[in-house]
Amino acid sequence: MSLLDRDPVIPVVVVEDAGDAVPLAHALLAGGVTTIEVTLRTDAALEAVRRIAAEVPDICLGVGTVLRPEHAKAAAEAGAQFLVTPGTTASVLGAVAETGLPCLPGAATVSEVMALVEQGFTELKFFPAEASGGPAFLHGVGGPVPEVRFCPTGGITAASAGKYLALPNVGCVGGTWLTPKDAVAAGDWARVSRLAAATAELRGGLD
Ligand SMILES: O=C(O)C(=O)C[C@H](O)[C@H](O)COP(=O)(O)O
């Protein structure tokens, strides 16, 4: 199954304490969300990925914030099943290809989209979505480039996600709102599960 078709929302998570990783992944699964993107923004990130890979095999484990070639290799070695980049460079794409993992490469302009299509990608991250034109951009690019589907991410909330998911070239959206910093810090996994469960309604009527 395509990464874009698993869940309406891919939770983008920032793990400060690797000890939170496994309960957090379980909380998402309990809420019906089967995919996670762990950002490489913290020192604990790779250990978090290793723990989720080892202990929560039911979740589809992605690693985001792949900014440099070495990030792709480290993420793959830690157990990532897919990679996400906020933008695209030739060296990062080369390193991603070496891992053999599926990837959602980031694009924010039509030229970037075209360059990625030339390289064979038809599923992209649109980042930063709200700042780069939001649903209007995606509607526009869907005219000349209808074969590309997107996971818009960046500034999307529970309130705005539905506008993106209603577009034919959007498979899912990404966002941090399922794992609020205060909920993770407090170990409030029930809240994370509730926020995850609420995303099921976002695709209501669209399937
Ligand atoms: O760290 C990364 O690699 C990123 O790709 C950026 C994140 O996807 C966005 O920052 C999502 O954050 P929100 O705007 O809070 O939903």
mmCIF file of C-alpha atoms and ligand atoms in Angstrom:
data_model
loop_
_atom_site.group_PDB
_atom_site.id
_atom_site.type_symbol
_atom_site.label_atom_id
_atom_site.label_comp_id
_atom_site.label_asym_id
_atom_site.label_seq_id
_atom_site.Cartn_x
_atom_site.Cartn_y
_atom_site.Cartn_z
ATOM 1 C CA MET A 1 0.000 0.000 0.000
ATOM 2 C CA SER A 2 1.217 3.489 -0.764
ATOM 3 C CA LEU A 3 2.451 5.469 2.219
ATOM 4 C CA LEU A 4 -0.083 8.121 1.311
ATOM 5 C CA ASP A 5 -3.025 5.747 1.594
ATOM 6 C CA ARG A 6 -2.443 4.240 5.030
ATOM 7 C CA ASP A 7 -3.824 6.973 7.296
ATOM 8 C CA PRO A 8 -5.362 10.413 6.715
ATOM 9 C CA VAL A 9 -2.663 11.919 8.942
ATOM 10 C CA ILE A 10 0.988 10.943 9.328
ATOM 11 C CA PRO A 11 1.947 12.128 12.808
ATOM 12 C CA VAL A 12 5.220 14.044 12.774
ATOM 13 C CA VAL A 13 6.799 13.488 16.162
ATOM 14 C CA VAL A 14 9.619 15.162 18.028
ATOM 15 C CA VAL A 15 11.002 12.786 20.669
ATOM 16 C CA GLU A 16 13.081 14.453 23.382
ATOM 17 C CA ASP A 17 13.360 11.353 25.575
ATOM 18 C CA ALA A 18 13.853 7.965 23.903
ATOM 19 C CA GLY A 19 11.916 6.428 26.771
ATOM 20 C CA ASP A 20 8.783 8.057 25.368
ATOM 21 C CA ALA A 21 9.129 6.469 21.935
ATOM 22 C CA VAL A 22 7.513 3.087 22.502
ATOM 23 C CA PRO A 23 4.529 4.275 24.600
ATOM 24 C CA LEU A 24 3.978 7.069 22.101
ATOM 25 C CA ALA A 25 3.912 4.644 19.184
ATOM 26 C CA HIS A 26 1.539 2.357 21.104
ATOM 27 C CA ALA A 27 -0.730 5.335 21.851
ATOM 28 C CA LEU A 28 -0.940 6.203 18.159
ATOM 29 C CA LEU A 29 -1.731 2.605 17.245
ATOM 30 C CA ALA A 30 -4.391 2.482 19.955
ATOM 31 C CA GLY A 31 -5.988 5.485 18.272
ATOM 32 C CA GLY A 32 -5.949 3.713 14.914
ATOM 33 C CA VAL A 33 -2.976 5.519 13.365
ATOM 34 C CA THR A 34 -0.598 3.005 11.788
ATOM 35 C CA THR A 35 2.197 5.268 10.574
ATOM 36 C CA ILE A 36 4.682 7.515 12.362
ATOM 37 C CA GLU A 37 7.360 9.954 11.223
ATOM 38 C CA VAL A 38 10.072 10.506 13.818
ATOM 39 C CA THR A 39 11.947 13.723 13.108
ATOM 40 C CA LEU A 40 15.713 13.773 13.385
ATOM 41 C CA ARG A 41 15.518 17.048 15.287
ATOM 42 C CA THR A 42 16.606 15.733 18.660
ATOM 43 C CA ASP A 43 19.542 13.805 20.088
ATOM 44 C CA ALA A 44 17.129 11.080 21.152
ATOM 45 C CA ALA A 45 15.667 10.589 17.666
ATOM 46 C CA LEU A 46 17.762 7.687 16.386
ATOM 47 C CA GLU A 47 17.459 5.790 19.657
ATOM 48 C CA ALA A 48 13.702 6.403 19.501
ATOM 49 C CA VAL A 49 13.666 4.901 16.002
ATOM 50 C CA ARG A 50 15.680 1.871 17.149
ATOM 51 C CA ARG A 51 13.267 1.243 20.021
ATOM 52 C CA ILE A 52 10.129 1.601 17.920
ATOM 53 C CA ALA A 53 11.602 -0.658 15.237
ATOM 54 C CA ALA A 54 12.397 -3.311 17.829
ATOM 55 C CA GLU A 55 9.303 -3.098 19.993
ATOM 56 C CA VAL A 56 6.406 -1.807 17.870
ATOM 57 C CA PRO A 57 6.548 -3.798 14.636
ATOM 58 C CA ASP A 58 2.923 -3.012 13.798
ATOM 59 C CA ILE A 59 3.611 0.658 13.097
ATOM 60 C CA CYS A 60 5.006 1.797 9.757
ATOM 61 C CA LEU A 61 8.092 3.697 10.854
ATOM 62 C CA GLY A 62 9.293 6.739 8.973
ATOM 63 C CA VAL A 63 12.138 9.117 9.679
ATOM 64 C CA GLY A 64 11.897 12.775 8.743
ATOM 65 C CA THR A 65 14.175 15.800 8.719
ATOM 66 C CA VAL A 66 16.529 13.941 6.409
ATOM 67 C CA LEU A 67 18.609 16.979 5.511
ATOM 68 C CA ARG A 68 21.999 15.449 4.799
ATOM 69 C CA PRO A 69 23.181 12.249 3.120
ATOM 70 C CA GLU A 70 24.401 10.768 6.413
ATOM 71 C CA HIS A 71 20.937 11.174 7.908
ATOM 72 C CA ALA A 72 19.498 8.763 5.349
ATOM 73 C CA LYS A 73 22.086 6.096 6.139
ATOM 74 C CA ALA A 74 21.719 6.529 9.917
ATOM 75 C CA ALA A 75 17.926 6.356 9.702
ATOM 76 C CA ALA A 76 18.043 3.186 7.636
ATOM 77 C CA GLU A 77 20.500 1.565 10.047
ATOM 78 C CA ALA A 78 18.252 2.492 12.986
ATOM 79 C CA GLY A 79 15.299 0.695 11.407
ATOM 80 C CA ALA A 80 13.420 3.263 9.332
ATOM 81 C CA GLN A 81 10.960 1.824 6.834
ATOM 82 C CA PHE A 82 10.589 5.073 4.905
ATOM 83 C CA LEU A 83 12.277 8.456 4.747
ATOM 84 C CA VAL A 84 10.924 11.994 4.470
ATOM 85 C CA THR A 85 12.903 15.054 3.423
ATOM 86 C CA PRO A 86 11.746 18.638 3.943
ATOM 87 C CA GLY A 87 13.368 19.708 0.658
ATOM 88 C CA THR A 88 15.440 18.033 -1.987
ATOM 89 C CA THR A 89 19.097 18.048 -2.949
ATOM 90 C CA ALA A 90 20.934 15.727 -5.318
ATOM 91 C CA SER A 91 23.215 14.412 -2.570
ATOM 92 C CA VAL A 92 20.342 13.608 -0.213
ATOM 93 C CA LEU A 93 18.393 11.887 -2.978
ATOM 94 C CA GLY A 94 21.486 9.868 -3.854
ATOM 95 C CA ALA A 95 21.888 8.737 -0.248
ATOM 96 C CA VAL A 96 18.193 7.915 -0.013
ATOM 97 C CA ALA A 97 18.467 5.775 -3.151
ATOM 98 C CA GLU A 98 21.384 3.880 -1.606
ATOM 99 C CA THR A 99 19.205 2.890 1.355
ATOM 100 C CA GLY A 100 16.611 1.367 -0.995
ATOM 101 C CA LEU A 101 13.860 2.755 1.241
ATOM 102 C CA PRO A 102 10.715 4.450 -0.033
ATOM 103 C CA CYS A 103 10.871 8.208 0.369
ATOM 104 C CA LEU A 104 8.603 11.211 0.348
ATOM 105 C CA PRO A 105 10.927 13.925 -0.908
ATOM 106 C CA GLY A 106 9.989 17.500 -0.123
ATOM 107 C CA ALA A 107 8.951 20.054 -2.733
ATOM 108 C CA ALA A 108 7.420 23.503 -2.484
ATOM 109 C CA THR A 109 7.459 24.796 -6.065
ATOM 110 C CA VAL A 110 6.345 23.540 -9.467
ATOM 111 C CA SER A 111 9.966 23.374 -10.627
ATOM 112 C CA GLU A 112 10.876 21.180 -7.665
ATOM 113 C CA VAL A 113 7.890 18.970 -8.382
ATOM 114 C CA MET A 114 8.950 18.670 -12.039
ATOM 115 C CA ALA A 115 12.531 17.826 -11.085
ATOM 116 C CA LEU A 116 11.316 15.034 -8.801
ATOM 117 C CA VAL A 117 8.962 13.680 -11.468
ATOM 118 C CA GLU A 118 11.974 13.500 -13.809
ATOM 119 C CA GLN A 119 13.625 11.299 -11.200
ATOM 120 C CA GLY A 120 10.651 8.980 -11.005
ATOM 121 C CA PHE A 121 8.899 10.237 -7.876
ATOM 122 C CA THR A 122 5.135 10.573 -7.986
ATOM 123 C CA GLU A 123 4.457 10.899 -4.241
ATOM 124 C CA LEU A 124 5.930 13.939 -2.543
ATOM 125 C CA LYS A 125 5.839 15.888 0.669
ATOM 126 C CA PHE A 126 4.593 19.445 0.110
ATOM 127 C CA PHE A 127 6.443 21.519 2.697
ATOM 128 C CA PRO A 128 5.943 24.020 4.274
ATOM 129 C CA ALA A 129 2.369 23.594 3.100
ATOM 130 C CA GLU A 130 0.539 26.530 4.659
ATOM 131 C CA ALA A 131 3.372 28.979 4.005
ATOM 132 C CA SER A 132 3.809 27.815 0.396
ATOM 133 C CA GLY A 133 0.261 28.328 -0.798
ATOM 134 C CA GLY A 134 -1.745 25.653 0.967
ATOM 135 C CA PRO A 135 -4.626 23.910 -0.812
ATOM 136 C CA ALA A 136 -4.633 26.571 -3.562
ATOM 137 C CA PHE A 137 -1.104 25.601 -4.600
ATOM 138 C CA LEU A 138 -2.038 21.916 -4.724
ATOM 139 C CA HIS A 139 -5.149 22.651 -6.743
ATOM 140 C CA GLY A 140 -3.018 24.677 -9.147
ATOM 141 C CA VAL A 141 -0.260 22.124 -9.594
ATOM 142 C CA GLY A 142 -2.849 19.373 -10.088
ATOM 143 C CA GLY A 143 -3.741 20.971 -13.448
ATOM 144 C CA PRO A 144 -0.441 20.493 -15.300
ATOM 145 C CA VAL A 145 0.929 17.680 -13.106
ATOM 146 C CA PRO A 146 -2.071 15.530 -12.159
ATOM 147 C CA GLU A 147 -0.041 12.337 -11.744
ATOM 148 C CA VAL A 148 1.716 13.569 -8.606
ATOM 149 C CA ARG A 149 0.159 13.055 -5.190
ATOM 150 C CA PHE A 150 1.199 14.878 -2.063
ATOM 151 C CA CYS A 151 1.481 14.658 1.697
ATOM 152 C CA PRO A 152 1.225 18.340 2.622
ATOM 153 C CA THR A 153 2.905 19.142 5.930
ATOM 154 C CA GLY A 154 3.735 22.310 7.808
ATOM 155 C CA GLY A 155 1.241 24.445 9.646
ATOM 156 C CA ILE A 156 -1.648 22.012 9.161
ATOM 157 C CA THR A 157 -4.066 21.497 12.046
ATOM 158 C CA ALA A 158 -7.089 19.354 12.832
ATOM 159 C CA ALA A 159 -9.181 22.287 11.604
ATOM 160 C CA SER A 160 -7.403 22.753 8.260
ATOM 161 C CA ALA A 161 -6.603 19.124 7.374
ATOM 162 C CA GLY A 162 -9.989 18.461 5.782
ATOM 163 C CA LYS A 163 -9.452 21.126 3.099
ATOM 164 C CA TYR A 164 -6.292 19.338 1.980
ATOM 165 C CA LEU A 165 -7.742 15.831 2.183
ATOM 166 C CA ALA A 166 -10.627 16.862 -0.076
ATOM 167 C CA LEU A 167 -8.188 17.456 -2.946
ATOM 168 C CA PRO A 168 -7.727 14.621 -5.465
ATOM 169 C CA ASN A 169 -3.927 14.953 -5.412
ATOM 170 C CA VAL A 170 -3.622 14.692 -1.623
ATOM 171 C CA GLY A 171 -3.299 11.236 -0.097
ATOM 172 C CA CYS A 172 -2.719 12.259 3.497
ATOM 173 C CA VAL A 173 -1.366 15.187 5.491
ATOM 174 C CA GLY A 174 1.437 15.379 8.017
ATOM 175 C CA GLY A 175 1.358 17.217 11.300
ATOM 176 C CA THR A 176 2.562 17.497 14.847
ATOM 177 C CA TRP A 177 -0.821 18.072 16.440
ATOM 178 C CA LEU A 178 -1.391 14.423 17.394
ATOM 179 C CA THR A 179 1.577 14.510 19.747
ATOM 180 C CA PRO A 180 1.523 17.870 21.560
ATOM 181 C CA LYS A 181 4.714 18.655 23.430
ATOM 182 C CA ASP A 182 2.961 18.941 26.791
ATOM 183 C CA ALA A 183 1.104 15.643 26.350
ATOM 184 C CA VAL A 184 4.317 13.798 25.487
ATOM 185 C CA ALA A 185 6.211 15.429 28.365
ATOM 186 C CA ALA A 186 3.443 14.434 30.781
ATOM 187 C CA GLY A 187 3.148 10.900 29.378
ATOM 188 C CA ASP A 188 -0.507 11.606 28.636
ATOM 189 C CA TRP A 189 -0.817 8.752 26.162
ATOM 190 C CA ALA A 190 -4.594 8.682 26.456
ATOM 191 C CA ARG A 191 -4.691 12.203 25.018
ATOM 192 C CA VAL A 192 -2.438 11.157 22.136
ATOM 193 C CA SER A 193 -4.746 8.202 21.444
ATOM 194 C CA ARG A 194 -7.800 10.490 21.460
ATOM 195 C CA LEU A 195 -6.160 12.932 19.044
ATOM 196 C CA ALA A 196 -5.156 10.022 16.816
ATOM 197 C CA ALA A 197 -8.654 8.525 16.874
ATOM 198 C CA ALA A 198 -10.163 11.874 15.892
ATOM 199 C CA THR A 199 -8.233 11.830 12.589
ATOM 200 C CA ALA A 200 -10.341 8.926 11.286
ATOM 201 C CA GLU A 201 -13.218 11.357 10.800
ATOM 202 C CA LEU A 202 -11.125 13.631 8.591
ATOM 203 C CA ARG A 203 -11.512 11.295 5.648
ATOM 204 C CA GLY A 204 -15.200 10.749 6.374
ATOM 205 C CA GLY A 205 -17.231 10.710 3.200
ATOM 206 C CA LEU A 206 -14.161 10.771 0.951
ATOM 207 C CA ASP A 207 -13.462 7.033 0.736
HETATM 208 O O1 LIG B 1 11.249 18.378 10.807
HETATM 209 C C1 LIG B 1 10.961 18.109 9.643
HETATM 210 O O2 LIG B 1 11.603 17.402 8.935
HETATM 211 C C2 LIG B 1 9.849 18.584 8.928
HETATM 212 O O3 LIG B 1 9.677 18.030 7.930
HETATM 213 C C3 LIG B 1 9.000 19.635 9.323
HETATM 214 C C4 LIG B 1 7.693 19.100 9.858
HETATM 215 O O4 LIG B 1 7.114 18.195 8.969
HETATM 216 C C5 LIG B 1 6.808 20.217 10.139
HETATM 217 O O5 LIG B 1 7.499 21.114 10.936
HETATM 218 C C6 LIG B 1 5.508 19.810 10.730
HETATM 219 O O6 LIG B 1 5.211 20.576 11.833
HETATM 220 P P1 LIG B 1 3.796 21.285 12.076
HETATM 221 O O7 LIG B 1 3.801 22.489 11.218
HETATM 222 O O8 LIG B 1 3.824 21.615 13.539
HETATM 223 O O9 LIG B 1 2.755 20.286 11.739
#
